[in-house]
PDB file of C-alpha atoms in Angstrom:
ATOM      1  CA  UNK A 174     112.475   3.580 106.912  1.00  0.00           C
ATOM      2  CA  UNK A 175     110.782   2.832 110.198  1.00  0.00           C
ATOM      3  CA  UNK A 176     110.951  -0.439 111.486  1.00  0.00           C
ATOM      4  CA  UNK A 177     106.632  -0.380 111.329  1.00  0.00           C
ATOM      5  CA  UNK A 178     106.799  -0.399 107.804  1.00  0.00           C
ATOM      6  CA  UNK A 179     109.036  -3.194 106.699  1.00  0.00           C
ATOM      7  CA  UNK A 180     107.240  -6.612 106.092  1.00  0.00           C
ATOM      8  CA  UNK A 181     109.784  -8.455 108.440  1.00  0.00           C
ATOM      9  CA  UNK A 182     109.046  -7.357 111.347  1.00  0.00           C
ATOM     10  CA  UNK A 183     105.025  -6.915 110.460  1.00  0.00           C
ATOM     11  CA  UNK A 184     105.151 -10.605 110.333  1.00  0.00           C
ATOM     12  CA  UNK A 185     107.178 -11.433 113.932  1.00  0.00           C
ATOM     13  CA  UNK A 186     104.639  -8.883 115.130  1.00  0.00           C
ATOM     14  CA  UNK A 187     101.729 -11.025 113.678  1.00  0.00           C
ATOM     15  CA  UNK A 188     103.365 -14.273 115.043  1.00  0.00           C
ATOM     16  CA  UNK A 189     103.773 -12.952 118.752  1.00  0.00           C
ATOM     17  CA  UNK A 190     100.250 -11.902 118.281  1.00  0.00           C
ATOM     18  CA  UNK A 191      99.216 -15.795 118.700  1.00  0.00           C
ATOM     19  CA  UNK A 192      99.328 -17.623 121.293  1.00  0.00           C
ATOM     20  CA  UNK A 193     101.975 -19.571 122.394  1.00  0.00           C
ATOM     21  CA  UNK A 194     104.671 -17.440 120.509  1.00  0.00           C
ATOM     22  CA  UNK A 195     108.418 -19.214 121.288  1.00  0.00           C
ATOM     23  CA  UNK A 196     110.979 -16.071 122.793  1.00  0.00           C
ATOM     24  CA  UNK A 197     112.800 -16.985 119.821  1.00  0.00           C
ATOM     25  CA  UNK A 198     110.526 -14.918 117.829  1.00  0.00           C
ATOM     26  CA  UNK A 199     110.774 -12.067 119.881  1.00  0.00           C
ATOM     27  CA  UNK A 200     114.494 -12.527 119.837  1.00  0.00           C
ATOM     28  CA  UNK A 201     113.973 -12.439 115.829  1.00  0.00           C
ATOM     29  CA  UNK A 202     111.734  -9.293 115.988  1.00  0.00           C
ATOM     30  CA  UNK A 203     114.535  -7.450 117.796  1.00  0.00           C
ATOM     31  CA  UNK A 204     117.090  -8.467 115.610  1.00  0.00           C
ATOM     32  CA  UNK A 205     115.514  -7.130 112.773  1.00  0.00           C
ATOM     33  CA  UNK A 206     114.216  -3.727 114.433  1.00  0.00           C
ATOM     34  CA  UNK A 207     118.107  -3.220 115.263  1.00  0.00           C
ATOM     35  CA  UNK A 208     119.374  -4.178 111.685  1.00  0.00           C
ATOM     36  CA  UNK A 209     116.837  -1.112 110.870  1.00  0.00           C
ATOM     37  CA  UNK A 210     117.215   1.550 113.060  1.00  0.00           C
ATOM     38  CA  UNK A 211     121.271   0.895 113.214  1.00  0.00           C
ATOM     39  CA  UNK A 212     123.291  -0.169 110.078  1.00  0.00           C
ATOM     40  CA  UNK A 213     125.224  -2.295 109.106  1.00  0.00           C
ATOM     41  CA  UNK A 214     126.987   0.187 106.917  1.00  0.00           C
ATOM     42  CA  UNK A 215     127.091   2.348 109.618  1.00  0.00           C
ATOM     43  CA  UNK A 216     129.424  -0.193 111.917  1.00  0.00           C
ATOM     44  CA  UNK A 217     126.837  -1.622 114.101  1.00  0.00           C
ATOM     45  CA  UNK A 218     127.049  -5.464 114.752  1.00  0.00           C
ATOM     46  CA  UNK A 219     123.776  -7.082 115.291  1.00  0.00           C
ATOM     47  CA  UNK A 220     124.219 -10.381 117.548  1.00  0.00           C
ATOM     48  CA  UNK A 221     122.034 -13.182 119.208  1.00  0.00           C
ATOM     49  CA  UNK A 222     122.759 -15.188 122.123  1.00  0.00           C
ATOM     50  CA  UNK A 223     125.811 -12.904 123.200  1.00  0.00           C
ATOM     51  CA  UNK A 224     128.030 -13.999 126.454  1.00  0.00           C
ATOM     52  CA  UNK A 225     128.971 -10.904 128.820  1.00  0.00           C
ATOM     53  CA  UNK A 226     132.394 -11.990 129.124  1.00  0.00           C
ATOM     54  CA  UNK A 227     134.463 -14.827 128.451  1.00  0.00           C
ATOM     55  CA  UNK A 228     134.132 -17.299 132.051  1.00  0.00           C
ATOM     56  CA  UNK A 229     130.339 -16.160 131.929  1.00  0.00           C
ATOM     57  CA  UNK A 230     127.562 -18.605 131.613  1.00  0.00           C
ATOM     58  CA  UNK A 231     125.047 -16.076 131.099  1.00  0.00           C
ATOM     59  CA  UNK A 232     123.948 -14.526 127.705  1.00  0.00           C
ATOM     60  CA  UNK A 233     122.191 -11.936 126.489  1.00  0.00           C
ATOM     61  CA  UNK A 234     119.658 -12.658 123.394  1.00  0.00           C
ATOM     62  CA  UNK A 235     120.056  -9.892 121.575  1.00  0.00           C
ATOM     63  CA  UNK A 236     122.877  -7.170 121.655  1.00  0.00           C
ATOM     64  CA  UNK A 237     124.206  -4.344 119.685  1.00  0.00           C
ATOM     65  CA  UNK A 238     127.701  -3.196 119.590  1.00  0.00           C
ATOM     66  CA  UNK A 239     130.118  -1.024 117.643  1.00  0.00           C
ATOM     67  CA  UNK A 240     133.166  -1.573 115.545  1.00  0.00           C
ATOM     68  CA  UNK A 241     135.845   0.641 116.463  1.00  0.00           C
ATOM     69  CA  UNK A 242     139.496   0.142 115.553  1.00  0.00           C
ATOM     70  CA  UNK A 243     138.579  -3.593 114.635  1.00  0.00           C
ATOM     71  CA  UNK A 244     137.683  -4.026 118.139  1.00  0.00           C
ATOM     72  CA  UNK A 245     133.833  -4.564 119.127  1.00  0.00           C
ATOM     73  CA  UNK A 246     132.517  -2.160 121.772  1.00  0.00           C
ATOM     74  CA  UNK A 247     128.934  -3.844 123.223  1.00  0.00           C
ATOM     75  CA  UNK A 248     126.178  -0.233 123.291  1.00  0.00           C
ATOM     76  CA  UNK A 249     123.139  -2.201 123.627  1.00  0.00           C
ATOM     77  CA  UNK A 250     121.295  -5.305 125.291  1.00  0.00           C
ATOM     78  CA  UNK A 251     117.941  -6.577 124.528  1.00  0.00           C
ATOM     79  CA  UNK A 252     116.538  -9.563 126.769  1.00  0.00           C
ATOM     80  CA  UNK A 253     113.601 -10.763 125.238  1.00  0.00           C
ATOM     81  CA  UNK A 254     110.558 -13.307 126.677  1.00  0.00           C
ATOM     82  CA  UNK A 255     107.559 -15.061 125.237  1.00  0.00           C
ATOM     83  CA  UNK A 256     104.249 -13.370 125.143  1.00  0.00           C
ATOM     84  CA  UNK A 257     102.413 -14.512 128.763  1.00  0.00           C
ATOM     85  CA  UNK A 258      99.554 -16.801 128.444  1.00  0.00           C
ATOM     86  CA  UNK A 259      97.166 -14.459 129.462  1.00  0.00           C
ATOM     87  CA  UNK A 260      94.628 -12.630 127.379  1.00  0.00           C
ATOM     88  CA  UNK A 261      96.133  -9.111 127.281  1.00  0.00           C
ATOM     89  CA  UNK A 262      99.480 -10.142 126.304  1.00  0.00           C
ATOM     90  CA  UNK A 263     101.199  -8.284 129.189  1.00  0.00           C
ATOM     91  CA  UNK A 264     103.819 -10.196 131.774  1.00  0.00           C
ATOM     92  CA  UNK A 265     102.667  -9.575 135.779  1.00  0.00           C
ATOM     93  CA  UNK A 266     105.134  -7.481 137.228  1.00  0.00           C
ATOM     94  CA  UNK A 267     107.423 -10.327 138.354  1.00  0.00           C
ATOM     95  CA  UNK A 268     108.467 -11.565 134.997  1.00  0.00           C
ATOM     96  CA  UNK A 269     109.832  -7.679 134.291  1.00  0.00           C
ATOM     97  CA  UNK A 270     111.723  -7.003 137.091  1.00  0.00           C
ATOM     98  CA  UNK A 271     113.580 -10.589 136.620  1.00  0.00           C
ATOM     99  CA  UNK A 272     114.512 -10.225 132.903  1.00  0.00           C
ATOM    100  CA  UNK A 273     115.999  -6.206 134.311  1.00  0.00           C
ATOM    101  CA  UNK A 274     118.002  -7.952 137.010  1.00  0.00           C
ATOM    102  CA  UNK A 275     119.087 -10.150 133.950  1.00  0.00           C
ATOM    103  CA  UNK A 276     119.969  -7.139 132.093  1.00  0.00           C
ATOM    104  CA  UNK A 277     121.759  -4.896 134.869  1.00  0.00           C
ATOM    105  CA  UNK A 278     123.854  -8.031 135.727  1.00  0.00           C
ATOM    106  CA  UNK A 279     124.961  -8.778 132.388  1.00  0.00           C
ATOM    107  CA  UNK A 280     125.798  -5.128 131.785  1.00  0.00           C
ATOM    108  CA  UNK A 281     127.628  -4.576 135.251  1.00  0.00           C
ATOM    109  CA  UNK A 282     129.805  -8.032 133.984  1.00  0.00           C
ATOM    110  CA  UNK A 283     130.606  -6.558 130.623  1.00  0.00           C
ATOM    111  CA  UNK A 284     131.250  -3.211 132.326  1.00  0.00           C
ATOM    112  CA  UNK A 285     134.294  -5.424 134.239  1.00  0.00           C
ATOM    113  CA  UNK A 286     135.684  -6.738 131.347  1.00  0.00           C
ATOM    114  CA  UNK A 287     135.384  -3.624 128.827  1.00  0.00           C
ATOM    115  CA  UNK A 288     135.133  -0.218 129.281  1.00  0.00           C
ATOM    116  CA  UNK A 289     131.917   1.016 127.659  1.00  0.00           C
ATOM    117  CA  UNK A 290     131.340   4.303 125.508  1.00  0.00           C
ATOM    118  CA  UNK A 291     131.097   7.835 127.855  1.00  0.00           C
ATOM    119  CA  UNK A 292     127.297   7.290 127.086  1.00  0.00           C
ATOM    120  CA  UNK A 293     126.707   4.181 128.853  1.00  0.00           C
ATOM    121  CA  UNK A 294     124.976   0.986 127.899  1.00  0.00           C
ATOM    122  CA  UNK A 295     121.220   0.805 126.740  1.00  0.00           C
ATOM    123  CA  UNK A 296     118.903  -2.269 127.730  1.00  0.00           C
ATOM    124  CA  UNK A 297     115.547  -3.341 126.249  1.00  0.00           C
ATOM    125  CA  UNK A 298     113.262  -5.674 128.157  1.00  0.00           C
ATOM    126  CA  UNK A 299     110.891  -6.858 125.697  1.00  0.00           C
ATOM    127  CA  UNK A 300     108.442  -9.314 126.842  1.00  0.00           C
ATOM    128  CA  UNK A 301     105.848 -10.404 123.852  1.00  0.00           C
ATOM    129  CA  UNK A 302     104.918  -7.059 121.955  1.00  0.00           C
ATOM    130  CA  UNK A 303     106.309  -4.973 124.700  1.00  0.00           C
ATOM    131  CA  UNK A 304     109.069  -3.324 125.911  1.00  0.00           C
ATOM    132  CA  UNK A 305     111.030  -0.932 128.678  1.00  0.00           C
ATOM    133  CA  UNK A 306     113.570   0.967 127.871  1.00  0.00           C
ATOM    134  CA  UNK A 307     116.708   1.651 130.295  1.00  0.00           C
ATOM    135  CA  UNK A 308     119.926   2.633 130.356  1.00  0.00           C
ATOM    136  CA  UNK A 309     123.085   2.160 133.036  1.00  0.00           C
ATOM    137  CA  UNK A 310     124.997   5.106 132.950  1.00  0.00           C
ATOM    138  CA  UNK A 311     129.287   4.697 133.805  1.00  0.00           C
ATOM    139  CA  UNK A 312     128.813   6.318 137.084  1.00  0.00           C
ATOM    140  CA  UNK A 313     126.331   4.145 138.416  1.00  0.00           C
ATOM    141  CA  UNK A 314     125.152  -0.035 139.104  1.00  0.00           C
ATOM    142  CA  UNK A 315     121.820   0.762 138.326  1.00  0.00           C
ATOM    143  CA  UNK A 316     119.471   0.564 135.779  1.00  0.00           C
ATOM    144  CA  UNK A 317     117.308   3.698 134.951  1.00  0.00           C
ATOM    145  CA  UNK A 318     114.666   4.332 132.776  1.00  0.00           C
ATOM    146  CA  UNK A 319     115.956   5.489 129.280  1.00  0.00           C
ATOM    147  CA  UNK A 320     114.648   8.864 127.883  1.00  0.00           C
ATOM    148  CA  UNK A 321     112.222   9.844 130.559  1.00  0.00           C
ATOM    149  CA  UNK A 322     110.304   7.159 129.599  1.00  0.00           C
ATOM    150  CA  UNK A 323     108.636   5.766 132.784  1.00  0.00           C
ATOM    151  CA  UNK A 324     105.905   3.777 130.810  1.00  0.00           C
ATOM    152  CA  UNK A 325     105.470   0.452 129.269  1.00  0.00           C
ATOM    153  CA  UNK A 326     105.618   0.542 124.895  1.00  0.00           C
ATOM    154  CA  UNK A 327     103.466  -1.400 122.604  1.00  0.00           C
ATOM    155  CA  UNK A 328     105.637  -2.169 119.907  1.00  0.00           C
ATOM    156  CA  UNK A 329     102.957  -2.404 117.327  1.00  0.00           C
ATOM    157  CA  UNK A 330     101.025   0.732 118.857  1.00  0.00           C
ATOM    158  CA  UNK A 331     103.432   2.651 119.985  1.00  0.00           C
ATOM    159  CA  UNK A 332     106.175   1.937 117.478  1.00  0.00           C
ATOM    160  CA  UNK A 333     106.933   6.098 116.980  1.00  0.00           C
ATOM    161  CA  UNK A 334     107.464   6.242 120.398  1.00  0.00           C
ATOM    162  CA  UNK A 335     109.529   3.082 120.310  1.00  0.00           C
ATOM    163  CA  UNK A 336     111.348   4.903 117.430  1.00  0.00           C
ATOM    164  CA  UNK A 337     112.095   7.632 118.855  1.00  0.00           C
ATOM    165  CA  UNK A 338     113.570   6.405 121.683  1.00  0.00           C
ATOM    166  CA  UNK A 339     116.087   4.505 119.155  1.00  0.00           C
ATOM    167  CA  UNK A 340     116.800   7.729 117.699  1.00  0.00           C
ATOM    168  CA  UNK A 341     117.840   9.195 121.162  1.00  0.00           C
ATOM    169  CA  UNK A 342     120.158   6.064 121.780  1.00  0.00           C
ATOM    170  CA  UNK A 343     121.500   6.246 118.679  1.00  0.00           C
ATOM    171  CA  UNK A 344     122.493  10.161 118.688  1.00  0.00           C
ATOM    172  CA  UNK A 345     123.512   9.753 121.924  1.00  0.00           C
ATOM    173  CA  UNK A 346     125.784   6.501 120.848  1.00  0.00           C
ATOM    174  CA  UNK A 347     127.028   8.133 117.720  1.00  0.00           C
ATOM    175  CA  UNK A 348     127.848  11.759 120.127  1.00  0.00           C
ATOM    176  CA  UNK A 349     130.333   8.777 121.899  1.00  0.00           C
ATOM    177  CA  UNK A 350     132.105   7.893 119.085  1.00  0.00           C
TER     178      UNK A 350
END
């Protein structure tokens, strides 16, 4: 099923919509897209509010990771921000390039503490209804944009794209395992 078709997330999609939308509803939205487009059953652990290691004082909102051997192996990082006050919903350009600093530290601090899948680690920036996708590949400290995608995704608009691009993470996660 894609994740535009389940009531859940059609109604955190309706609540960003308003104004004045708390992150925590974003962080919700994400959750629940995940839970879709990766499994449970398929050994995929969905968590909120997830430290990168264990001295860090930074966490992540949402992540992803893998069970493997009864040990959990972190694939994916999604750090998620309030809709902007503005009329058209979208964050100036400041607000996105601090939540993908966020992201690419985090990730570089998990990367000490655990080695990551040959694949890499995935990142989501998802302000309000939309997102960026990246990824930081093992050979490098930098984020780069995910799938070739060099654009900015409407979650509601866009969501095959969006889906898609889940897809490609996922094939390329599961080609890892």
């Amino acid at each position: 099923m894609a994740y535009r078709e389940n009531p859940g997330v059609a109604s955190y999609v309706l609540s960003i919509g308003q104004r004045n939308t708390r992150e925590v509803v974003v962080d919700h939205l994400w959750q629940r897209i995940l839970q879709i487009s990766f499994p449970y059953e398929e050994n995929y652990l969905h968590e909120r509010e997830e430290y990168s290691h264990p001295r860090s004082l930074s966490r992540a909102n949402v992540t992803l990771a893998t069970l493997q051997n009864a040990v959990r192996r972190k694939l994916l990082v999604v750090e998620c921000k309030k809709s902007p006050g503005n009329r058209s919903g979208y964050a100036p350009p400041g607000v996105w390039e601090a939540a993908k600093v966020q992201l690419r530290n985090f990730l570089l601090s998990y990367r000490q503490t655990q080695a990551p899948l040959a694949c890499g680690l995935y990142a989501i920036v998802e302000v309000g209804k939309f997102a960026k996708f990246y990824r930081l590949k093992n050979s490098s400290d930098d984020l780069e944009d995910f799938g070739g995608n060099l654009t900015t995704l409407n979650i509601e608009r866009d969501a095959n794209q969006v889906q898609a691009l889940l897809a490609l993470m996922k094939s390329e996660i599961e080609g890892s395992l």
